[in-house]
Amino acid sequence: MAFESLSPQLTELPGAVPAWRADASAAELPDICQVVKDQGGRLAALWGTDEQDRGEGYALNLVLAKPEGILWLKSALPVDRLQYPDLSPIFYPAQRMQRAARDLLGIDAEAADRRPWLRHAAWQETDRPLRREAAGATVYDQGGNDYAFVSVIGDGVHEIPVGPVHAGTIEPGHFRFSIVGEKVLRLEEHLGYTHKGVDKRFQGMALAEGAKLAGRVSGDSTVAYAWAFSMAAESIAGVTPPERALWLRALMLERERVANHLGDLGYLGNDGGLAFGLAQFMRLKEDVLRLNEKLFGHRYLMDRIVPGGVACDLARGGIEAIVAECGALEREVRLLKDIYDDHPGLQDRFLTCGRLTPNTASKLGVIGLAGRASSQAWDARAQAAPAPYDVLGVRMKTHKNGDVAARVIMRFDEIFESLRLIRAVTERIAPGEIALPLASAPAGRMGLGWIEGWRGESMVALDLDANGSIRSCHAHDPSWQNWPALAFAVNGNIVPDFPLINKSFNLSYSGCDL
Amino acid sequence: MYQLLKQIVSVGIKTEAPPQTDEALRVVSQRLKQEILGMFAGSLAIRHVDAGSCNGCELEIHMLNNPYYNIEGLGIKFVASPRHADLLLVTGPVSRNMEEALKRTYDAVPEPKLVVAVGDCGCSGGIFGESYASCGRIANVIAVDVAVPGCPPTPTALMQGILTAISAAGRNHA
Ligand code: SF4
């Protein structure tokens, strides 16, 4: 067992991934976190919940991850004591998550940084929109929005503010560059612009509706989130989806990965000055989306994974079409990879640009594709290996250079690996049921879902009430961990390289603004 | 270089015919004169604004520029500043944190201007609805000419919406 050396009483959560639950007092948290860290573990997620409906005040929730599994720790915070120890000295990514929990619920890590994170002007410091007594439809009086950016002072230093509306077709956020000449001394990110109140929205939803909302936490990872949500619901209900449903889920998740990587490779070529790459890769991506539409009825596979299984079976001739597509993609992507590899102008832009060293990546707790490009060997498909990945056997790759070039190579490698996995699925999938009904779950049960999407791990923590509707649900995006790393990777580079470096990470705004 | 040229030639031209306009997408009757629309057709500058979407709609907006849809081939291009734009293509429910930025972006677009709201969220607030954090549909914050439903709308539906916004039909001649 992954966490047996810890003091709290562990309860194993049934389901697709090795997961445990435990309660711990706030005072115990730093020691527990330190032990997990010393054993090679890390912080996967941190958020707050209102437990007043159970007469228990509030709670701080942590999910800690080790390659062998995850642990959901809940720490009760009585109404008259909303403080808990700052965990960011142990786990760097805790910083922003702690600030977000404070903005929404008023629970406070008493960290040195007192600035809000998700709260801009839509509510005031004294408002707690995620508390149960606050109606979801409340519109608060506007607060101020003067965010105190850290200023860099010195000869010739000046600032460039960018956003929230950016020059390209991307999500909104604010970047504050402190520069000398064209060199970036510091990048500060201010996000939260797409905060839509997702945690609040989940409350009271039926499972089917919740799965849809989870699939819209970050639209480019809709398959990953719908799977994570369903996995959590199935854990609570004690249901294992039929085998065919699991194969179809893996098929969809790998198609999502391939589609996103193709798009990114196109844009990376374009940002590096090779428009040819954009035209070619976007054509290939469009082909994948069109086949999705034909076989599954949706270009991005939204709402195709549901609690209990999948919503639609593969259309007739689907397997043959997918096998043919794999062959064509393999051929075309290899050819384009040769062109990228042999293009001196492009390689000149990619190599050594936006370097995140393995050492920094490890200190920051970077995960997902960007982490693997900096030697951080985390991939929930390869490690926790929820079915059917336990049978498929994902061959995780890592790279140690941590520059744009490494993140490009990771994408090529992962496309080829996904094509291999897709072929393996087509060889093994057999006719059968595609969904099972979820029996009403016992009240007060909690479930976790954890799956490696194309960007990194998507996690969903679900808690149902006595009627089987959602009491609370929290979705966690890997971008929480990786946004701070972007700021480190940009340091010392020139401003005009920022779009390329940013694209090479391609992090989600919506996924962590929630 | 040889490989690159060979690839361009062997793939050939993939662009498909654009869709027809659809009056059902129009929210308010066409406010612009025929002469102005005539100038937009063939040279329309679009500024995209994500006012709080899940990023799904953005994926399809990106696809407008792929070789199949090739929206630039119709003289429609995306520009980097609202000050260069004729039309705002807005996604999302409008998050309250983006409300001010959306209004300012709208104000920065020179007259005459058009707004196309994108996606179920842009049309109605979608699954996010209205809440402490979300203002709901785009029309709750700025004036909208054409609204394109879908989650996300396909590139063809988006093109149809944009072309409808610059077509003369549905103009109020009063
Ligand atoms: S319409 Fe759908 S794809 Fe577009 S922002 Fe809303 S949820 Fe996302």
XYZ file of C-alpha atoms and ligand atoms in Angstrom:
696
model
C 0.000 0.000 0.000
C 1.289 3.410 -0.956
C 0.533 5.379 2.207
C 0.666 2.762 4.961
C 3.465 4.472 6.856
C 1.213 7.459 7.643
C -0.455 7.844 10.998
C -4.122 8.470 10.049
C -6.534 5.603 9.677
C -6.788 4.845 5.957
C -9.913 3.647 4.192
C -9.485 2.165 0.750
C -11.782 3.613 -1.909
C -13.004 0.974 -4.339
C -12.673 1.643 -8.050
C -10.408 1.869 -11.042
C -7.383 3.507 -9.405
C -5.608 2.709 -6.129
C -7.023 5.387 -3.816
C -7.445 5.909 -0.090
C -9.239 8.307 2.209
C -8.263 9.570 5.616
C -9.056 12.299 8.100
C -6.300 14.307 9.717
C -6.228 17.331 11.940
C -4.962 20.578 10.437
C -1.959 20.489 12.763
C -0.891 17.077 11.474
C -0.881 18.108 7.818
C 2.671 19.485 7.529
C 4.170 16.281 8.931
C 2.061 14.059 6.704
C 2.919 16.147 3.653
C 6.614 16.054 4.501
C 6.610 12.263 4.860
C 4.820 11.831 1.535
C 7.227 14.227 -0.116
C 10.241 12.402 1.318
C 8.838 9.194 -0.138
C 8.747 10.748 -3.604
C 5.124 11.871 -3.469
C 3.582 15.206 -4.321
C 0.501 17.374 -3.986
C -2.124 16.540 -6.598
C -4.863 18.940 -5.483
C -6.006 21.223 -2.667
C -9.442 22.791 -2.185
C -11.989 23.699 0.452
C -15.497 22.418 1.157
C -18.379 23.601 3.301
C -19.469 20.801 5.652
C -22.083 22.813 7.551
C -24.860 20.670 6.106
C -23.372 17.915 8.246
C -22.815 20.240 11.152
C -19.045 20.016 10.775
C -17.900 23.492 9.854
C -15.532 23.549 6.875
C -12.851 21.264 5.550
C -9.559 21.504 3.772
C -9.163 18.735 1.205
C -5.827 17.501 -0.077
C -5.053 14.833 -2.609
C -1.519 13.511 -2.360
C -0.101 11.389 -5.157
C 2.537 8.716 -5.361
C 3.181 6.603 -8.427
C 1.308 3.736 -6.739
C -1.849 5.686 -5.927
C -3.549 8.678 -4.382
C -4.702 9.676 -0.914
C -7.607 12.030 -0.200
C -7.071 13.765 3.125
C -9.824 15.742 4.754
C -9.077 18.095 7.561
C -12.009 19.515 9.539
C -11.922 23.239 10.265
C -14.451 24.297 12.911
C -16.358 27.527 12.213
C -14.413 29.400 14.868
C -11.010 28.224 13.626
C -10.699 28.546 9.839
C -6.913 28.604 9.787
C -4.594 25.778 8.785
C -0.824 25.617 8.332
C 0.628 26.960 5.083
C 1.644 23.891 3.054
C 3.417 25.745 0.259
C 6.880 25.507 1.876
C 6.547 21.739 1.366
C 4.545 21.692 -1.863
C 5.115 24.734 -4.048
C 1.884 24.422 -6.081
C -0.184 24.786 -2.886
C 0.226 28.588 -3.044
C -2.437 29.493 -5.565
C -4.790 26.705 -4.533
C -4.700 27.973 -0.950
C -5.438 31.502 -2.137
C -8.364 30.231 -4.227
C -9.808 28.312 -1.249
C -9.599 31.482 0.817
C -11.376 33.555 -1.838
C -14.248 31.111 -2.146
C -14.711 29.883 1.395
C -12.719 32.011 3.806
C -10.492 29.187 5.038
C -7.009 30.544 5.424
C -3.525 29.064 5.224
C -2.125 32.199 6.815
C 0.525 32.308 4.113
C 2.646 35.394 3.583
C 0.990 36.201 0.258
C -2.364 37.755 1.241
C -3.437 38.614 -2.304
C -6.648 37.132 -3.720
C -6.454 34.700 -6.635
C -9.916 33.970 -8.078
C -11.550 37.038 -6.591
C -11.191 39.998 -8.905
C -14.047 42.488 -8.745
C -17.067 40.157 -8.775
C -17.317 39.877 -5.016
C -15.737 41.463 -1.996
C -13.207 40.246 0.490
C -15.863 39.511 3.086
C -18.089 37.509 0.684
C -17.785 33.705 0.598
C -19.552 32.580 -2.569
C -18.881 28.854 -2.083
C -20.462 28.664 1.350
C -23.724 26.759 1.463
C -25.646 29.677 2.902
C -24.699 31.749 -0.188
C -27.256 31.202 -2.956
C -25.615 30.421 -6.304
C -27.596 33.206 -7.984
C -26.392 35.928 -5.595
C -24.787 38.841 -7.385
C -22.416 40.599 -5.036
C -21.492 44.236 -4.890
C -18.402 44.845 -6.933
C -15.105 44.852 -5.115
C -11.957 46.595 -6.297
C -9.573 44.946 -8.738
C -6.177 46.462 -8.090
C -3.948 43.465 -8.046
C -0.606 44.153 -6.437
C 1.914 42.861 -8.962
C 5.437 42.406 -7.739
C 7.475 45.204 -9.252
C 11.038 44.775 -10.376
C 13.143 47.862 -9.837
C 16.452 48.727 -11.437
C 18.162 50.614 -14.228
C 16.244 50.309 -17.471
C 13.626 47.875 -16.149
C 10.166 48.373 -17.489
C 6.885 46.484 -17.557
C 4.716 45.121 -20.344
C 1.158 44.301 -19.285
C -0.573 41.776 -21.575
C -4.200 40.711 -21.421
C -6.683 39.602 -20.264
C -7.738 39.826 -23.933
C -4.817 38.407 -25.896
C -3.748 38.997 -29.461
C -4.436 35.431 -30.600
C -7.411 33.120 -30.328
C -6.688 31.954 -26.804
C -8.218 32.072 -23.364
C -8.026 35.216 -21.240
C -5.460 35.891 -18.541
C -3.048 38.617 -17.598
C 0.730 38.471 -17.936
C 2.980 41.120 -16.469
C 6.478 41.088 -17.925
C 9.307 42.951 -16.258
C 11.989 43.369 -18.884
C 15.307 44.948 -19.649
C 15.693 45.596 -23.345
C 14.102 42.513 -24.852
C 15.048 40.147 -22.045
C 12.457 38.914 -19.558
C 13.552 39.359 -15.935
C 10.296 38.221 -14.449
C 6.898 37.098 -15.587
C 3.989 37.328 -13.227
C 0.725 35.617 -14.085
C -2.631 36.853 -12.926
C -5.363 34.358 -13.791
C -8.920 33.722 -12.649
C -10.615 35.652 -15.466
C -12.674 32.671 -16.607
C -13.899 31.776 -13.111
C -17.440 30.555 -13.717
C -18.321 29.184 -10.279
C -18.060 25.532 -11.316
C -17.763 24.079 -7.779
C -20.944 25.894 -6.781
C -22.661 24.862 -9.998
C -21.993 21.180 -9.330
C -23.899 21.270 -6.053
C -27.292 19.605 -6.266
C -26.797 18.335 -9.820
C -27.788 14.804 -10.773
C -24.909 12.561 -11.851
C -25.752 12.749 -15.561
C -25.755 16.545 -15.487
C -22.586 16.575 -13.392
C -20.783 14.469 -16.003
C -21.690 17.068 -18.632
C -20.401 19.915 -16.507
C -17.203 18.004 -15.757
C -16.775 17.598 -19.513
C -16.792 21.388 -19.814
C -14.238 22.222 -17.135
C -11.702 22.467 -19.947
C -13.198 21.781 -23.362
C -9.970 20.502 -24.891
C -9.862 17.748 -22.238
C -13.531 16.850 -22.230
C -12.881 13.108 -22.508
C -10.397 13.116 -19.626
C -12.733 15.012 -17.304
C -15.825 13.013 -18.194
C -13.834 9.848 -17.512
C -12.456 11.142 -14.206
C -15.940 12.167 -13.115
C -17.441 8.836 -14.139
C -14.646 6.963 -12.392
C -15.442 8.812 -9.170
C -19.173 8.089 -9.502
C -18.491 4.423 -10.258
C -16.233 4.172 -7.234
C -19.090 5.379 -5.042
C -21.645 3.081 -6.630
C -19.277 0.117 -6.608
C -19.826 -0.456 -10.326
C -17.201 -1.502 -12.855
C -18.195 -0.479 -16.391
C -18.432 -3.290 -18.956
C -15.190 -4.199 -20.685
C -16.262 -2.821 -24.033
C -17.031 0.541 -22.434
C -13.506 0.692 -20.998
C -11.922 -0.072 -24.361
C -14.045 2.624 -25.971
C -13.038 5.100 -23.258
C -9.362 4.433 -23.898
C -9.967 4.813 -27.610
C -11.580 8.204 -27.023
C -8.934 9.413 -24.591
C -6.120 8.540 -27.008
C -7.988 10.200 -29.877
C -8.301 13.323 -27.743
C -4.559 13.194 -27.074
C -3.706 12.747 -30.740
C -6.025 15.569 -31.848
C -4.607 18.030 -29.318
C -0.988 17.111 -29.989
C -1.534 17.501 -33.740
C -2.990 20.969 -33.233
C -0.160 21.985 -30.918
C 2.513 20.750 -33.303
C 0.915 22.837 -36.036
C 0.890 25.964 -33.902
C 4.414 25.352 -32.635
C 5.640 25.170 -36.226
C 3.712 28.329 -37.037
C 5.054 30.233 -34.022
C 8.510 29.095 -35.042
C 7.994 30.643 -38.478
C 6.908 27.592 -40.475
C 3.305 28.230 -41.571
C 3.479 25.067 -43.648
C 3.418 23.092 -40.390
C 0.183 24.722 -39.258
C -1.614 23.982 -42.528
C -0.433 20.354 -42.564
C -1.079 19.485 -38.922
C -4.441 21.256 -38.806
C -5.519 19.271 -41.841
C -4.607 16.054 -40.019
C -6.404 17.226 -36.880
C -9.516 18.034 -38.914
C -9.432 14.505 -40.344
C -9.364 13.064 -36.818
C -12.261 15.297 -35.720
C -14.301 14.332 -38.759
C -13.831 10.665 -38.024
C -14.890 11.343 -34.410
C -18.064 12.956 -35.694
C -18.725 10.045 -38.027
C -18.060 7.282 -35.524
C -19.165 8.812 -32.230
C -21.407 11.714 -33.277
C -19.296 14.538 -31.801
C -16.093 16.129 -33.068
C -14.591 16.448 -29.589
C -16.404 13.450 -28.071
C -18.269 15.569 -25.546
C -20.755 13.684 -23.365
C -19.721 10.330 -24.835
C -18.383 9.043 -21.514
C -21.110 8.748 -18.875
C -21.175 7.285 -15.357
C -21.523 3.537 -15.843
C -19.963 3.320 -19.283
C -20.180 5.162 -22.594
C -23.149 6.808 -24.287
C -22.702 5.382 -27.762
C -21.202 2.365 -29.403
C -18.817 2.518 -32.307
C -20.656 2.934 -35.608
C -20.473 0.035 -38.065
C -17.149 -0.160 -39.854
C -15.621 1.922 -37.088
C -12.743 -0.388 -36.284
C -11.680 -0.599 -39.934
C -11.876 3.183 -40.305
C -9.765 3.697 -37.200
C -7.130 1.200 -38.270
C -6.898 2.859 -41.680
C -6.632 6.269 -40.026
C -3.819 5.058 -37.745
C -1.822 3.936 -40.765
C -2.315 7.216 -42.590
C -1.509 9.309 -39.529
C 1.595 7.328 -38.698
C 2.903 7.844 -42.222
C 2.080 11.539 -42.425
C 3.280 12.463 -38.945
C 6.597 10.659 -39.529
C 7.068 12.608 -42.707
C 6.252 15.905 -41.005
C 8.524 15.016 -38.108
C 11.389 14.562 -40.574
C 10.616 17.962 -42.053
C 10.546 19.590 -38.585
C 13.742 17.794 -37.530
C 15.609 18.851 -40.656
C 14.468 22.456 -40.646
C 17.351 24.541 -39.301
C 15.251 27.696 -38.804
C 12.670 25.847 -36.757
C 15.194 23.922 -34.668
C 17.023 27.157 -34.002
C 13.834 28.542 -32.437
C 13.035 25.341 -30.521
C 16.389 24.339 -29.047
C 17.342 25.794 -25.634
C 14.285 28.082 -25.783
C 12.134 28.273 -22.627
C 14.181 25.795 -20.687
C 12.759 24.282 -17.513
C 15.497 22.219 -15.887
C 14.592 18.880 -14.256
C 15.713 20.324 -10.932
C 13.355 23.311 -11.122
C 10.554 21.123 -12.478
C 10.911 18.788 -9.528
C 10.904 21.634 -6.996
C 7.793 23.118 -8.585
C 5.997 19.781 -8.754
C 5.463 20.019 -12.525
C 3.412 17.183 -14.039
C 1.903 15.964 -17.274
C 3.463 16.445 -20.681
C 5.476 19.499 -19.614
C 6.760 17.572 -16.591
C 7.832 14.574 -18.678
C 9.751 16.928 -20.986
C 11.765 17.900 -17.878
C 12.402 14.379 -16.520
C 9.340 14.255 -14.234
C 8.161 10.691 -14.751
C 4.457 10.904 -13.928
C 1.774 9.372 -16.092
C -1.352 8.052 -14.389
C -1.957 5.711 -17.343
C 1.392 4.028 -16.818
C 1.455 4.126 -13.007
C -2.008 3.891 -11.433
C -3.002 2.260 -14.745
C -6.809 2.199 -14.512
C -8.369 -0.487 -16.716
C -7.873 -0.951 -19.594
C -4.434 0.671 -19.317
C -3.368 -2.130 -16.981
C -3.631 -4.450 -19.993
C -2.427 -1.967 -22.600
C 0.800 -1.104 -20.801
C 1.619 2.531 -21.617
C 5.292 3.112 -22.417
C 5.976 6.426 -20.743
C 8.725 8.539 -22.268
C 10.593 11.399 -20.661
C 13.123 13.922 -21.874
C 15.689 15.799 -19.861
C 16.237 19.001 -21.843
C 13.039 20.746 -20.774
C 13.117 23.226 -23.655
C 10.556 23.896 -26.375
C 12.297 21.268 -28.499
C 11.795 18.668 -25.748
C 8.115 19.486 -25.455
C 7.826 19.146 -29.240
C 9.561 15.759 -29.148
C 7.278 14.614 -26.332
C 4.265 15.391 -28.489
C 5.616 13.441 -31.444
C 6.515 10.497 -29.192
C 3.133 10.517 -27.514
C 1.276 10.589 -30.820
C 3.128 7.469 -31.938
C 2.480 5.799 -28.584
C -1.217 6.713 -28.740
C -1.467 5.264 -32.242
C 0.091 2.062 -30.917
C -2.430 1.990 -28.063
C -5.338 2.674 -30.399
C -4.263 -0.222 -32.608
C -3.986 -2.442 -29.539
C -7.524 -1.502 -28.552
C -8.866 -2.328 -32.010
C -7.272 -5.775 -31.755
C -8.735 -6.577 -28.339
C -12.142 -4.959 -28.226
C -14.981 -7.480 -28.286
C -18.744 -7.075 -28.663
C -20.685 -6.506 -25.463
C -22.579 -4.135 -23.234
C -21.471 -0.496 -23.213
C -23.006 0.754 -19.966
C -24.350 -0.428 -16.637
C -26.874 1.438 -14.527
C -25.454 2.951 -11.342
C -27.402 1.629 -8.388
C -28.205 4.339 -5.872
C -25.116 4.717 -3.748
C -25.049 4.614 0.035
C -25.268 8.147 1.458
C -22.145 9.934 2.567
C -19.808 8.100 0.202
C -16.949 9.766 -1.617
C -15.123 8.802 -4.770
C -12.029 9.849 -6.697
C -11.343 9.776 -10.420
C -7.816 10.157 -11.784
C -6.815 9.849 -15.418
C -3.978 11.120 -17.596
C -5.380 13.463 -20.214
C -3.243 14.926 -22.993
C -2.060 17.838 -20.835
C -1.600 15.873 -17.634
C -3.726 14.278 -14.964
C -7.349 15.280 -14.568
C -8.737 14.561 -11.128
C -12.314 14.656 -9.883
C -13.293 14.337 -6.215
C -16.969 13.605 -5.762
C -19.228 13.497 -2.743
C -22.905 12.539 -3.053
C -25.801 13.343 -0.761
C -28.434 10.887 0.477
C -30.517 11.297 -2.710
C -27.620 10.465 -4.980
C -27.207 14.014 -6.268
C -23.978 15.937 -5.958
C -23.196 17.295 -2.508
C -19.850 18.639 -3.623
C -17.550 18.047 -6.532
C -14.137 19.432 -7.327
C -12.245 19.046 -10.581
C -8.513 19.623 -10.634
C -6.520 20.537 -13.735
C -2.768 19.868 -14.103
C -2.378 23.499 -15.167
C -2.487 24.480 -11.472
C 0.882 22.809 -11.075
C 2.305 23.926 -14.403
C 1.430 27.617 -14.692
C 4.100 28.662 -12.175
C 6.632 26.652 -14.181
C 5.915 28.679 -17.311
C 7.082 31.796 -15.479
C 10.360 30.061 -14.626
C 10.828 28.755 -18.160
C 10.419 32.232 -19.637
C 13.024 33.910 -17.421
C 16.066 35.081 -19.342
C 14.403 34.530 -22.719
C 13.432 37.340 -25.054
C 9.865 38.652 -25.116
C 9.244 37.603 -28.751
C 9.878 33.983 -27.744
C 7.088 34.061 -25.160
C 4.277 32.974 -27.543
C 6.322 29.966 -28.602
C 7.219 28.988 -25.032
C 3.641 29.518 -23.878
C 2.323 27.368 -26.708
C 4.795 24.616 -25.901
C 3.183 24.342 -22.445
C -0.354 25.047 -23.724
C -1.922 25.263 -20.284
C -5.587 25.635 -19.502
C -7.107 28.794 -18.063
C -10.673 27.578 -17.716
C -9.506 24.316 -16.124
C -8.026 26.020 -13.094
C -10.084 29.223 -12.983
C -13.120 26.957 -12.609
C 13.080 21.481 -48.677
C 12.351 18.880 -51.330
C 10.234 16.894 -48.860
C 8.357 20.018 -47.869
C 7.519 21.001 -51.448
C 6.617 17.437 -52.321
C 4.202 17.344 -49.381
C 2.527 20.593 -50.462
C 2.055 19.309 -54.003
C 0.917 15.830 -53.026
C -1.665 17.067 -50.506
C -3.094 19.544 -53.000
C -5.944 21.943 -52.315
C -8.387 20.806 -49.622
C -10.623 23.858 -49.327
C -14.355 23.212 -49.474
C -17.223 25.493 -50.560
C -18.451 27.891 -47.852
C -21.961 27.447 -46.372
C -25.018 29.589 -47.175
C -26.116 32.305 -44.774
C -28.897 31.462 -42.303
C -31.366 34.128 -41.213
C -32.498 32.031 -38.252
C -29.240 32.917 -36.495
C -29.940 36.627 -36.543
C -30.748 38.198 -33.175
C -31.519 41.773 -34.259
C -32.313 42.945 -37.758
C -29.357 44.027 -39.853
C -28.395 47.537 -38.840
C -25.806 48.249 -41.479
C -26.351 49.685 -44.902
C -25.834 47.662 -48.063
C -22.805 49.767 -49.050
C -21.015 49.069 -45.785
C -21.806 45.378 -45.963
C -20.467 45.404 -49.490
C -17.166 46.644 -48.116
C -17.088 44.037 -45.331
C -17.701 41.218 -47.767
C -14.314 40.279 -49.099
C -12.390 42.095 -46.392
C -13.668 41.484 -42.882
C -11.456 41.805 -39.831
C -12.455 39.704 -36.810
C -11.309 40.034 -33.238
C -12.019 36.989 -31.089
C -12.789 37.480 -27.404
C -13.019 34.618 -24.959
C -15.283 36.064 -22.282
C -15.155 32.966 -20.081
C -15.633 29.906 -22.291
C -14.433 26.388 -21.501
C -12.052 26.658 -24.478
C -14.144 24.219 -26.522
C -15.489 26.988 -28.752
C -11.953 28.277 -29.283
C -10.924 24.908 -30.704
C -13.500 25.276 -33.476
C -12.604 28.914 -34.114
C -9.038 27.735 -34.673
C -10.307 25.211 -37.183
C -11.790 28.003 -39.343
C -8.294 28.669 -40.577
C -7.463 25.091 -41.476
C -7.205 24.252 -45.164
C -10.686 22.700 -45.311
C -12.550 25.844 -44.240
C -9.855 28.356 -45.174
C -11.823 31.346 -43.984
C -9.045 33.678 -45.062
C -9.778 32.601 -48.604
C -13.084 34.470 -48.244
C -11.282 37.636 -47.234
C -12.059 37.144 -43.554
C -9.107 37.428 -41.250
C -8.436 37.444 -37.523
C -6.674 40.514 -36.192
C -4.706 41.144 -33.029
C -6.472 44.268 -31.781
C -10.133 45.248 -31.434
C -9.116 48.602 -32.901
C -8.424 46.841 -36.204
C -11.651 44.855 -36.141
C -15.057 45.090 -37.830
C -16.593 42.161 -35.986
C -16.223 40.693 -32.516
C -16.546 36.928 -32.246
C -17.331 36.329 -28.597
C -17.394 33.005 -26.739
C -18.357 32.030 -23.263
C -20.845 32.714 -20.757
C -19.457 36.113 -19.760
C -17.676 35.520 -16.493
C -18.056 38.414 -14.072
C -14.272 38.627 -14.046
C -14.329 39.279 -17.819
C -17.339 41.590 -17.929
C -15.329 44.797 -17.789
C -12.722 43.587 -20.288
C -15.448 42.563 -22.745
C -17.146 45.946 -22.520
C -13.847 47.727 -23.041
C -12.969 45.549 -25.997
C -16.379 46.264 -27.520
C -15.881 49.995 -27.026
C -12.478 49.794 -28.693
C -13.953 48.442 -31.947
C -14.617 51.333 -34.342
C -18.134 51.879 -35.709
C -19.777 50.383 -37.680
C -19.284 47.109 -35.822
C -20.885 43.701 -35.564
C -20.989 41.096 -32.796
C -21.397 37.357 -33.226
C -22.041 35.369 -30.028
C -20.646 31.857 -30.139
C -21.859 28.600 -28.637
C -24.655 27.515 -26.343
C -22.925 29.445 -23.572
C -22.709 32.590 -25.679
C -26.371 32.239 -26.705
C -27.898 31.414 -23.323
C -25.223 30.977 -20.657
C -25.279 27.247 -21.390
C -24.520 24.794 -18.636
C -22.863 27.529 -16.551
C -25.975 29.731 -16.526
C -26.055 32.907 -14.471
C -24.480 32.948 -11.047
C -22.295 34.907 -8.668
C -19.485 34.290 -11.167
C -21.253 34.288 -14.529
C -23.310 36.979 -16.284
C -24.735 34.327 -18.634
C -25.194 35.044 -22.348
C -23.145 37.606 -24.275
C -26.235 39.729 -25.004
C -26.506 40.402 -21.265
C -23.323 42.459 -21.533
C -22.970 43.837 -25.098
C -25.271 44.126 -28.139
C -25.297 40.958 -30.246
C -26.208 40.780 -33.956
C -25.999 37.065 -34.633
C -25.861 34.119 -32.219
C -24.527 30.703 -33.229
C -25.635 27.801 -31.010
C -23.746 24.523 -30.597
C -21.466 23.051 -27.996
C -19.184 23.867 -29.595
C -20.621 25.071 -32.953
C -18.905 23.422 -35.913
C -16.621 25.522 -38.117
C -19.326 25.414 -40.795
C -21.890 26.815 -38.344
C -19.428 29.517 -37.302
C -18.799 30.505 -40.911
C -22.500 30.588 -41.522
C -22.968 32.903 -38.535
C -20.204 35.245 -39.653
C -21.463 35.341 -43.234
C -25.002 35.994 -42.004
C -23.741 38.914 -39.914
C -22.333 40.608 -43.008
C -25.206 39.757 -45.339
C -27.863 42.318 -46.208
C -30.877 40.055 -45.820
C -32.903 40.686 -42.683
C -32.060 44.359 -42.787
C -34.667 46.557 -41.264
C -35.573 49.006 -44.022
C -37.829 51.153 -41.847
S -20.736 26.294 -25.757
Fe -19.855 24.365 -25.086
S -17.813 24.383 -25.995
Fe -18.535 26.504 -26.023
S -17.813 27.403 -24.121
Fe -19.866 26.613 -23.705
S -19.505 24.577 -22.871
Fe -17.628 25.189 -23.898
